Amino acid sequence: MEKHKDFSNNIVTHVKKGNVEYLTFNALEAYKEKIMVVVTLRHGGVSEEVYNSLNFRMAGNDKKENVLENLNIICDTLKLNPNEVYKGRQDHTDNILHITDENKEAYAFELENAEAIDGYITGDKIATLVTTADCNAIIIYDTKNNKVANVHSGWKGTTKRIYIRAIEKMKEKFGTNPMDLIVCVSPSIMKCCFSSEDEKFKKIFTGIWPDEEKYITTNKDNPKRFHIDLQYVITKDLIDIGVKKENIHFASICTCCNDKHFYSYRSKTQKKEQDYGCMATIVKLI
């Protein structure tokens, strides 16, 4: 039996409450009276088989009642009302929703709103939820104005720079200054596992970030296979828009390498499983 792993490091703290486990970000500890951010692991829920066990993916073939019960479980753990957690349909877009007390009801988690939304900004005390299974969940906190974004950024969202779209929208709506931001990024697929042999796929990235020698490396055992460092390009973009490097915090935990504890789409395809589950990143101003 595998020894249970603690993922605490200098960036995140691994919290265990009963069977439920989640990560918090140390950089936000000073603001714990203003904001709550948690990233779930896959333990402590009721889902079975490939969804085992704290699955939040409504778009898959897991039973809806199981996913909703998983929401109840995490909300009970966090002392949240599950009827006040909001999420649209994720589709790897760069669509950002300014969610408020006036429009939030259309995005109640249980409703599975059909509108494609992959990021949220808000200044209201609203719990937003994004799901990931290798993708980055990017939390952007405006420490001066007490505003926040919760963003789903897989490789497609990253090439669309959805996190920059979120910051631009925060500038527009809240007067956000990037110098005041803390950015935290969830566990996700890392360079060790994010690889391909498709040159056309590589060109998607090099067409946006031409300095490929800084974030693309070749596999020593297979020169045709290259590895892409999404952390590098996200960090570069954030710094270029004005975020301080010291305020950018990656969990640096590979979901594919640690698929017993985190859901991973890449791992599921390697194992030829028919479906997969997702973790939740929940963000709420208090």
mmCIF file of C-alpha atoms in Angstrom:
data_model
loop_
_atom_site.group_PDB
_atom_site.id
_atom_site.type_symbol
_atom_site.label_atom_id
_atom_site.label_comp_id
_atom_site.label_asym_id
_atom_site.label_seq_id
_atom_site.Cartn_x
_atom_site.Cartn_y
_atom_site.Cartn_z
ATOM 1 C CA MET A 1 0.000 0.000 0.000
ATOM 2 C CA GLU A 2 1.367 3.406 -0.979
ATOM 3 C CA LYS A 3 2.349 5.582 1.922
ATOM 4 C CA HIS A 4 0.109 8.624 2.135
ATOM 5 C CA LYS A 5 1.871 11.696 0.785
ATOM 6 C CA ASP A 6 1.877 15.183 2.265
ATOM 7 C CA PHE A 7 2.175 17.820 -0.452
ATOM 8 C CA SER A 8 2.998 20.740 1.829
ATOM 9 C CA ASN A 9 5.925 22.824 0.593
ATOM 10 C CA ASN A 10 7.002 26.449 0.770
ATOM 11 C CA ILE A 11 4.110 27.428 -1.537
ATOM 12 C CA VAL A 12 1.145 25.336 -0.356
ATOM 13 C CA THR A 13 -0.119 23.737 2.833
ATOM 14 C CA HIS A 14 -1.776 20.321 2.618
ATOM 15 C CA VAL A 15 -4.833 20.301 4.885
ATOM 16 C CA LYS A 16 -6.545 17.071 5.966
ATOM 17 C CA LYS A 17 -9.971 17.202 7.629
ATOM 18 C CA GLY A 18 -11.373 13.728 8.084
ATOM 19 C CA ASN A 19 -11.192 12.053 4.690
ATOM 20 C CA VAL A 20 -11.211 15.340 2.795
ATOM 21 C CA GLU A 21 -7.933 16.899 1.671
ATOM 22 C CA TYR A 22 -7.138 20.223 0.061
ATOM 23 C CA LEU A 23 -4.341 22.694 -0.482
ATOM 24 C CA THR A 24 -4.134 26.329 0.581
ATOM 25 C CA PHE A 25 -1.582 28.910 -0.560
ATOM 26 C CA ASN A 26 0.878 30.274 1.970
ATOM 27 C CA ALA A 27 1.129 33.622 0.153
ATOM 28 C CA LEU A 28 -2.536 34.291 0.954
ATOM 29 C CA GLU A 29 -2.247 33.456 4.641
ATOM 30 C CA ALA A 30 -1.851 37.145 5.495
ATOM 31 C CA TYR A 31 -5.231 37.781 3.837
ATOM 32 C CA LYS A 32 -7.156 34.879 5.384
ATOM 33 C CA GLU A 33 -9.688 37.258 6.917
ATOM 34 C CA LYS A 34 -10.518 38.527 3.410
ATOM 35 C CA ILE A 35 -10.218 35.571 1.033
ATOM 36 C CA MET A 36 -10.541 31.789 1.043
ATOM 37 C CA VAL A 37 -8.830 29.673 -1.617
ATOM 38 C CA VAL A 38 -8.739 25.878 -1.633
ATOM 39 C CA VAL A 39 -7.687 23.296 -4.222
ATOM 40 C CA THR A 40 -9.094 19.842 -3.554
ATOM 41 C CA LEU A 41 -7.304 16.539 -3.854
ATOM 42 C CA ARG A 42 -9.238 13.539 -5.112
ATOM 43 C CA HIS A 43 -9.863 11.923 -1.710
ATOM 44 C CA GLY A 44 -12.883 11.896 0.577
ATOM 45 C CA GLY A 45 -15.815 11.825 -1.830
ATOM 46 C CA VAL A 46 -18.480 9.325 -2.883
ATOM 47 C CA SER A 47 -17.673 8.820 -6.575
ATOM 48 C CA GLU A 48 -16.517 5.386 -7.696
ATOM 49 C CA GLU A 49 -14.366 3.688 -10.333
ATOM 50 C CA VAL A 50 -12.243 6.134 -12.401
ATOM 51 C CA TYR A 51 -13.919 9.030 -10.579
ATOM 52 C CA ASN A 52 -12.722 7.852 -7.187
ATOM 53 C CA SER A 53 -13.601 9.787 -5.168
ATOM 54 C CA LEU A 54 -14.023 13.595 -4.726
ATOM 55 C CA ASN A 55 -14.969 14.323 -8.328
ATOM 56 C CA PHE A 56 -16.458 17.689 -9.374
ATOM 57 C CA ARG A 57 -16.776 17.102 -13.128
ATOM 58 C CA MET A 58 -20.435 17.378 -14.124
ATOM 59 C CA ALA A 59 -19.705 16.982 -17.865
ATOM 60 C CA GLY A 60 -18.495 13.383 -17.518
ATOM 61 C CA ASN A 61 -20.358 10.147 -16.940
ATOM 62 C CA ASP A 62 -20.171 10.169 -13.165
ATOM 63 C CA LYS A 63 -23.595 10.201 -11.534
ATOM 64 C CA LYS A 64 -24.812 13.749 -11.043
ATOM 65 C CA GLU A 65 -25.965 12.919 -7.540
ATOM 66 C CA ASN A 66 -22.416 11.829 -6.676
ATOM 67 C CA VAL A 67 -20.905 15.082 -7.917
ATOM 68 C CA LEU A 68 -23.475 17.106 -5.995
ATOM 69 C CA GLU A 69 -22.803 15.066 -2.877
ATOM 70 C CA ASN A 70 -19.089 15.749 -3.332
ATOM 71 C CA LEU A 71 -19.937 19.450 -3.449
ATOM 72 C CA ASN A 72 -21.913 19.027 -0.229
ATOM 73 C CA ILE A 73 -18.934 17.293 1.374
ATOM 74 C CA ILE A 74 -16.397 19.988 0.541
ATOM 75 C CA CYS A 75 -18.833 22.763 1.419
ATOM 76 C CA ASP A 76 -19.561 21.162 4.777
ATOM 77 C CA THR A 77 -15.816 20.956 5.372
ATOM 78 C CA LEU A 78 -15.315 24.604 4.448
ATOM 79 C CA LYS A 79 -18.553 25.827 6.079
ATOM 80 C CA LEU A 80 -19.986 27.033 2.773
ATOM 81 C CA ASN A 81 -23.519 26.768 1.446
ATOM 82 C CA PRO A 82 -23.426 24.432 -1.610
ATOM 83 C CA ASN A 83 -26.317 26.392 -3.098
ATOM 84 C CA GLU A 84 -24.075 29.452 -3.167
ATOM 85 C CA VAL A 85 -21.221 28.017 -5.245
ATOM 86 C CA TYR A 86 -21.127 29.202 -8.853
ATOM 87 C CA LYS A 87 -19.705 27.807 -12.089
ATOM 88 C CA GLY A 88 -20.431 27.981 -15.818
ATOM 89 C CA ARG A 89 -19.534 25.416 -18.468
ATOM 90 C CA GLN A 90 -15.791 25.222 -19.112
ATOM 91 C CA ASP A 91 -14.696 24.885 -22.730
ATOM 92 C CA HIS A 92 -11.068 26.083 -22.921
ATOM 93 C CA THR A 93 -12.166 29.565 -23.977
ATOM 94 C CA ASP A 94 -10.797 32.920 -22.880
ATOM 95 C CA ASN A 95 -14.243 34.050 -21.732
ATOM 96 C CA ILE A 96 -14.183 35.929 -18.429
ATOM 97 C CA LEU A 97 -17.382 36.575 -16.463
ATOM 98 C CA HIS A 98 -17.756 39.480 -14.069
ATOM 99 C CA ILE A 99 -19.914 37.610 -11.577
ATOM 100 C CA THR A 100 -21.880 39.672 -9.082
ATOM 101 C CA ASP A 101 -24.669 39.321 -6.562
ATOM 102 C CA GLU A 102 -27.011 40.457 -9.354
ATOM 103 C CA ASN A 103 -26.164 37.805 -11.976
ATOM 104 C CA LYS A 104 -24.794 34.895 -9.930
ATOM 105 C CA GLU A 105 -27.977 32.800 -9.701
ATOM 106 C CA ALA A 106 -27.773 31.895 -13.401
ATOM 107 C CA TYR A 107 -24.443 30.177 -12.666
ATOM 108 C CA ALA A 108 -25.387 28.009 -9.696
ATOM 109 C CA PHE A 109 -23.242 24.857 -9.798
ATOM 110 C CA GLU A 110 -26.197 22.488 -10.032
ATOM 111 C CA LEU A 111 -27.647 24.249 -13.078
ATOM 112 C CA GLU A 112 -24.753 23.373 -15.398
ATOM 113 C CA ASN A 113 -25.154 26.696 -17.204
ATOM 114 C CA ALA A 114 -24.572 26.169 -20.931
ATOM 115 C CA GLU A 115 -22.634 29.406 -21.399
ATOM 116 C CA ALA A 116 -18.908 28.759 -21.868
ATOM 117 C CA ILE A 117 -17.054 30.519 -19.041
ATOM 118 C CA ASP A 118 -13.454 29.726 -18.102
ATOM 119 C CA GLY A 119 -12.737 32.531 -15.692
ATOM 120 C CA TYR A 120 -14.462 34.737 -13.150
ATOM 121 C CA ILE A 121 -13.698 38.105 -11.616
ATOM 122 C CA THR A 122 -15.603 39.470 -8.667
ATOM 123 C CA GLY A 123 -15.570 41.966 -5.862
ATOM 124 C CA ASP A 124 -18.562 40.391 -4.127
ATOM 125 C CA LYS A 125 -18.554 37.671 -1.484
ATOM 126 C CA ILE A 126 -19.238 34.929 -4.025
ATOM 127 C CA ALA A 127 -17.764 31.412 -4.138
ATOM 128 C CA THR A 128 -16.635 30.521 -7.667
ATOM 129 C CA LEU A 129 -15.442 27.064 -8.653
ATOM 130 C CA VAL A 130 -13.295 25.897 -11.540
ATOM 131 C CA THR A 131 -12.480 22.275 -12.289
ATOM 132 C CA THR A 132 -9.129 20.922 -13.439
ATOM 133 C CA ALA A 133 -7.483 17.621 -14.340
ATOM 134 C CA ASP A 134 -3.980 18.730 -15.477
ATOM 135 C CA CYS A 135 -5.011 22.301 -16.352
ATOM 136 C CA ASN A 136 -3.907 25.278 -14.278
ATOM 137 C CA ALA A 137 -6.337 26.938 -11.917
ATOM 138 C CA ILE A 138 -5.003 30.483 -11.588
ATOM 139 C CA ILE A 139 -6.091 32.650 -8.681
ATOM 140 C CA ILE A 140 -5.422 36.373 -9.097
ATOM 141 C CA TYR A 141 -5.904 38.452 -5.953
ATOM 142 C CA ASP A 142 -5.918 42.256 -5.909
ATOM 143 C CA THR A 143 -4.575 42.941 -2.423
ATOM 144 C CA LYS A 144 -5.319 46.673 -2.549
ATOM 145 C CA ASN A 145 -8.922 46.579 -3.763
ATOM 146 C CA ASN A 146 -9.858 43.143 -2.366
ATOM 147 C CA LYS A 147 -10.965 41.776 -5.745
ATOM 148 C CA VAL A 148 -10.249 38.346 -7.166
ATOM 149 C CA ALA A 149 -10.203 36.196 -10.294
ATOM 150 C CA ASN A 150 -10.544 32.410 -10.515
ATOM 151 C CA VAL A 151 -9.352 31.164 -13.902
ATOM 152 C CA HIS A 152 -9.225 27.803 -15.714
ATOM 153 C CA SER A 153 -6.155 27.776 -17.972
ATOM 154 C CA GLY A 154 -5.202 24.550 -19.737
ATOM 155 C CA TRP A 155 -2.755 24.641 -22.615
ATOM 156 C CA LYS A 156 -5.462 26.075 -24.877
ATOM 157 C CA GLY A 157 -6.412 28.748 -22.372
ATOM 158 C CA THR A 158 -2.743 29.491 -21.824
ATOM 159 C CA THR A 159 -2.138 30.040 -25.550
ATOM 160 C CA LYS A 160 -5.141 32.391 -25.456
ATOM 161 C CA ARG A 161 -3.600 34.071 -22.400
ATOM 162 C CA ILE A 162 -6.866 33.890 -20.484
ATOM 163 C CA TYR A 163 -5.117 34.994 -17.287
ATOM 164 C CA ILE A 164 -4.080 38.237 -19.001
ATOM 165 C CA ARG A 165 -7.680 38.707 -20.155
ATOM 166 C CA ALA A 166 -8.747 38.343 -16.522
ATOM 167 C CA ILE A 167 -6.260 40.953 -15.340
ATOM 168 C CA GLU A 168 -7.294 43.339 -18.111
ATOM 169 C CA LYS A 169 -10.924 42.923 -17.074
ATOM 170 C CA MET A 170 -9.959 43.545 -13.438
ATOM 171 C CA LYS A 171 -8.250 46.742 -14.549
ATOM 172 C CA GLU A 172 -11.405 47.791 -16.394
ATOM 173 C CA LYS A 173 -13.921 46.942 -13.666
ATOM 174 C CA PHE A 174 -11.941 47.533 -10.485
ATOM 175 C CA GLY A 175 -9.001 49.765 -11.390
ATOM 176 C CA THR A 176 -6.612 46.939 -10.548
ATOM 177 C CA ASN A 177 -2.868 47.630 -10.695
ATOM 178 C CA PRO A 178 -0.856 44.485 -11.585
ATOM 179 C CA MET A 179 1.779 45.599 -9.057
ATOM 180 C CA ASP A 180 -0.761 44.864 -6.294
ATOM 181 C CA LEU A 181 -1.545 41.316 -7.446
ATOM 182 C CA ILE A 182 -0.742 37.975 -5.862
ATOM 183 C CA VAL A 183 -1.074 35.114 -8.357
ATOM 184 C CA CYS A 184 -1.332 31.504 -7.179
ATOM 185 C CA VAL A 185 -1.419 28.489 -9.514
ATOM 186 C CA SER A 186 -2.780 25.061 -8.629
ATOM 187 C CA PRO A 187 -1.155 21.670 -9.171
ATOM 188 C CA SER A 188 -1.166 20.927 -12.904
ATOM 189 C CA ILE A 189 0.654 18.909 -15.519
ATOM 190 C CA MET A 190 4.293 19.952 -15.492
ATOM 191 C CA LYS A 191 7.113 19.886 -18.010
ATOM 192 C CA CYS A 192 8.067 16.334 -17.033
ATOM 193 C CA CYS A 193 4.766 15.009 -18.419
ATOM 194 C CA PHE A 194 3.566 17.696 -20.848
ATOM 195 C CA SER A 195 5.240 16.380 -23.984
ATOM 196 C CA SER A 196 4.597 15.624 -27.633
ATOM 197 C CA GLU A 197 6.275 14.626 -30.901
ATOM 198 C CA ASP A 198 3.985 16.777 -33.047
ATOM 199 C CA GLU A 199 5.930 19.673 -34.576
ATOM 200 C CA LYS A 200 2.693 21.449 -35.506
ATOM 201 C CA PHE A 201 1.744 21.367 -31.836
ATOM 202 C CA LYS A 202 5.084 22.923 -30.911
ATOM 203 C CA LYS A 203 4.535 25.726 -33.416
ATOM 204 C CA ILE A 204 1.345 26.730 -31.616
ATOM 205 C CA PHE A 205 3.583 27.761 -28.722
ATOM 206 C CA THR A 206 6.628 29.060 -30.577
ATOM 207 C CA GLY A 207 4.354 31.278 -32.655
ATOM 208 C CA ILE A 208 3.390 33.035 -29.401
ATOM 209 C CA TRP A 209 6.582 32.696 -27.346
ATOM 210 C CA PRO A 210 9.496 32.515 -29.829
ATOM 211 C CA ASP A 211 12.246 32.011 -27.212
ATOM 212 C CA GLU A 212 11.637 28.254 -27.280
ATOM 213 C CA GLU A 213 15.059 27.368 -25.868
ATOM 214 C CA LYS A 214 13.873 28.796 -22.537
ATOM 215 C CA TYR A 215 10.807 26.582 -22.132
ATOM 216 C CA ILE A 216 11.006 23.673 -24.597
ATOM 217 C CA THR A 217 13.468 20.831 -24.119
ATOM 218 C CA THR A 218 14.092 17.590 -25.993
ATOM 219 C CA ASN A 219 13.724 14.191 -24.413
ATOM 220 C CA LYS A 220 17.227 12.694 -24.115
ATOM 221 C CA ASP A 221 15.949 9.170 -24.705
ATOM 222 C CA ASN A 222 13.768 10.176 -27.648
ATOM 223 C CA PRO A 223 15.015 13.236 -29.591
ATOM 224 C CA LYS A 224 11.685 13.515 -31.418
ATOM 225 C CA ARG A 225 9.810 14.107 -28.160
ATOM 226 C CA PHE A 226 9.846 17.597 -26.656
ATOM 227 C CA HIS A 227 8.611 18.898 -23.304
ATOM 228 C CA ILE A 228 6.872 22.243 -22.774
ATOM 229 C CA ASP A 229 7.126 24.286 -19.582
ATOM 230 C CA LEU A 230 3.793 26.091 -19.190
ATOM 231 C CA GLN A 231 4.965 27.596 -15.906
ATOM 232 C CA TYR A 232 7.635 29.542 -17.775
ATOM 233 C CA VAL A 233 5.299 31.104 -20.338
ATOM 234 C CA ILE A 234 2.622 31.952 -17.771
ATOM 235 C CA THR A 235 5.221 33.549 -15.511
ATOM 236 C CA LYS A 236 6.737 35.501 -18.404
ATOM 237 C CA ASP A 237 3.334 36.842 -19.443
ATOM 238 C CA LEU A 238 2.457 37.866 -15.906
ATOM 239 C CA ILE A 239 5.754 39.681 -15.392
ATOM 240 C CA ASP A 240 5.404 41.390 -18.771
ATOM 241 C CA ILE A 241 2.013 42.796 -17.746
ATOM 242 C CA GLY A 242 3.444 44.140 -14.490
ATOM 243 C CA VAL A 243 2.990 41.411 -11.841
ATOM 244 C CA LYS A 244 5.964 41.196 -9.500
ATOM 245 C CA LYS A 245 7.907 37.942 -9.900
ATOM 246 C CA GLU A 246 7.971 37.420 -6.143
ATOM 247 C CA ASN A 247 4.156 37.532 -6.110
ATOM 248 C CA ILE A 248 3.749 34.592 -8.526
ATOM 249 C CA HIS A 249 3.377 31.246 -6.761
ATOM 250 C CA PHE A 250 3.107 27.860 -8.481
ATOM 251 C CA ALA A 251 2.218 24.811 -6.398
ATOM 252 C CA SER A 252 4.755 22.938 -8.592
ATOM 253 C CA ILE A 253 3.025 19.591 -8.096
ATOM 254 C CA CYS A 254 2.557 17.522 -11.248
ATOM 255 C CA THR A 255 -0.947 16.080 -11.430
ATOM 256 C CA CYS A 256 0.072 13.412 -13.938
ATOM 257 C CA CYS A 257 2.963 12.162 -11.790
ATOM 258 C CA ASN A 258 0.690 12.156 -8.725
ATOM 259 C CA ASP A 259 -2.510 10.757 -10.242
ATOM 260 C CA LYS A 260 -3.319 8.744 -7.118
ATOM 261 C CA HIS A 261 -3.932 12.053 -5.361
ATOM 262 C CA PHE A 262 -4.973 14.376 -8.201
ATOM 263 C CA TYR A 263 -7.076 13.833 -11.311
ATOM 264 C CA SER A 264 -5.111 13.816 -14.567
ATOM 265 C CA TYR A 265 -6.430 13.792 -18.112
ATOM 266 C CA ARG A 266 -3.002 12.808 -19.478
ATOM 267 C CA SER A 267 -2.771 9.888 -17.075
ATOM 268 C CA LYS A 268 -6.264 8.756 -18.040
ATOM 269 C CA THR A 269 -5.338 8.672 -21.738
ATOM 270 C CA GLN A 270 -2.126 6.774 -21.011
ATOM 271 C CA LYS A 271 -4.124 4.196 -19.069
ATOM 272 C CA LYS A 272 -6.813 4.153 -21.785
ATOM 273 C CA GLU A 273 -9.551 4.868 -19.272
ATOM 274 C CA GLN A 274 -12.873 5.933 -20.768
ATOM 275 C CA ASP A 275 -13.503 8.969 -18.582
ATOM 276 C CA TYR A 276 -11.946 11.074 -15.845
ATOM 277 C CA GLY A 277 -12.748 13.233 -12.855
ATOM 278 C CA CYS A 278 -11.733 16.757 -11.828
ATOM 279 C CA MET A 279 -10.533 18.584 -8.766
ATOM 280 C CA ALA A 280 -12.112 21.849 -7.665
ATOM 281 C CA THR A 281 -10.505 25.194 -6.996
ATOM 282 C CA ILE A 282 -12.867 27.250 -4.872
ATOM 283 C CA VAL A 283 -12.297 30.951 -4.338
ATOM 284 C CA LYS A 284 -14.388 33.227 -2.134
ATOM 285 C CA LEU A 285 -14.034 36.710 -0.727
ATOM 286 C CA ILE A 286 -15.065 36.641 2.929
#
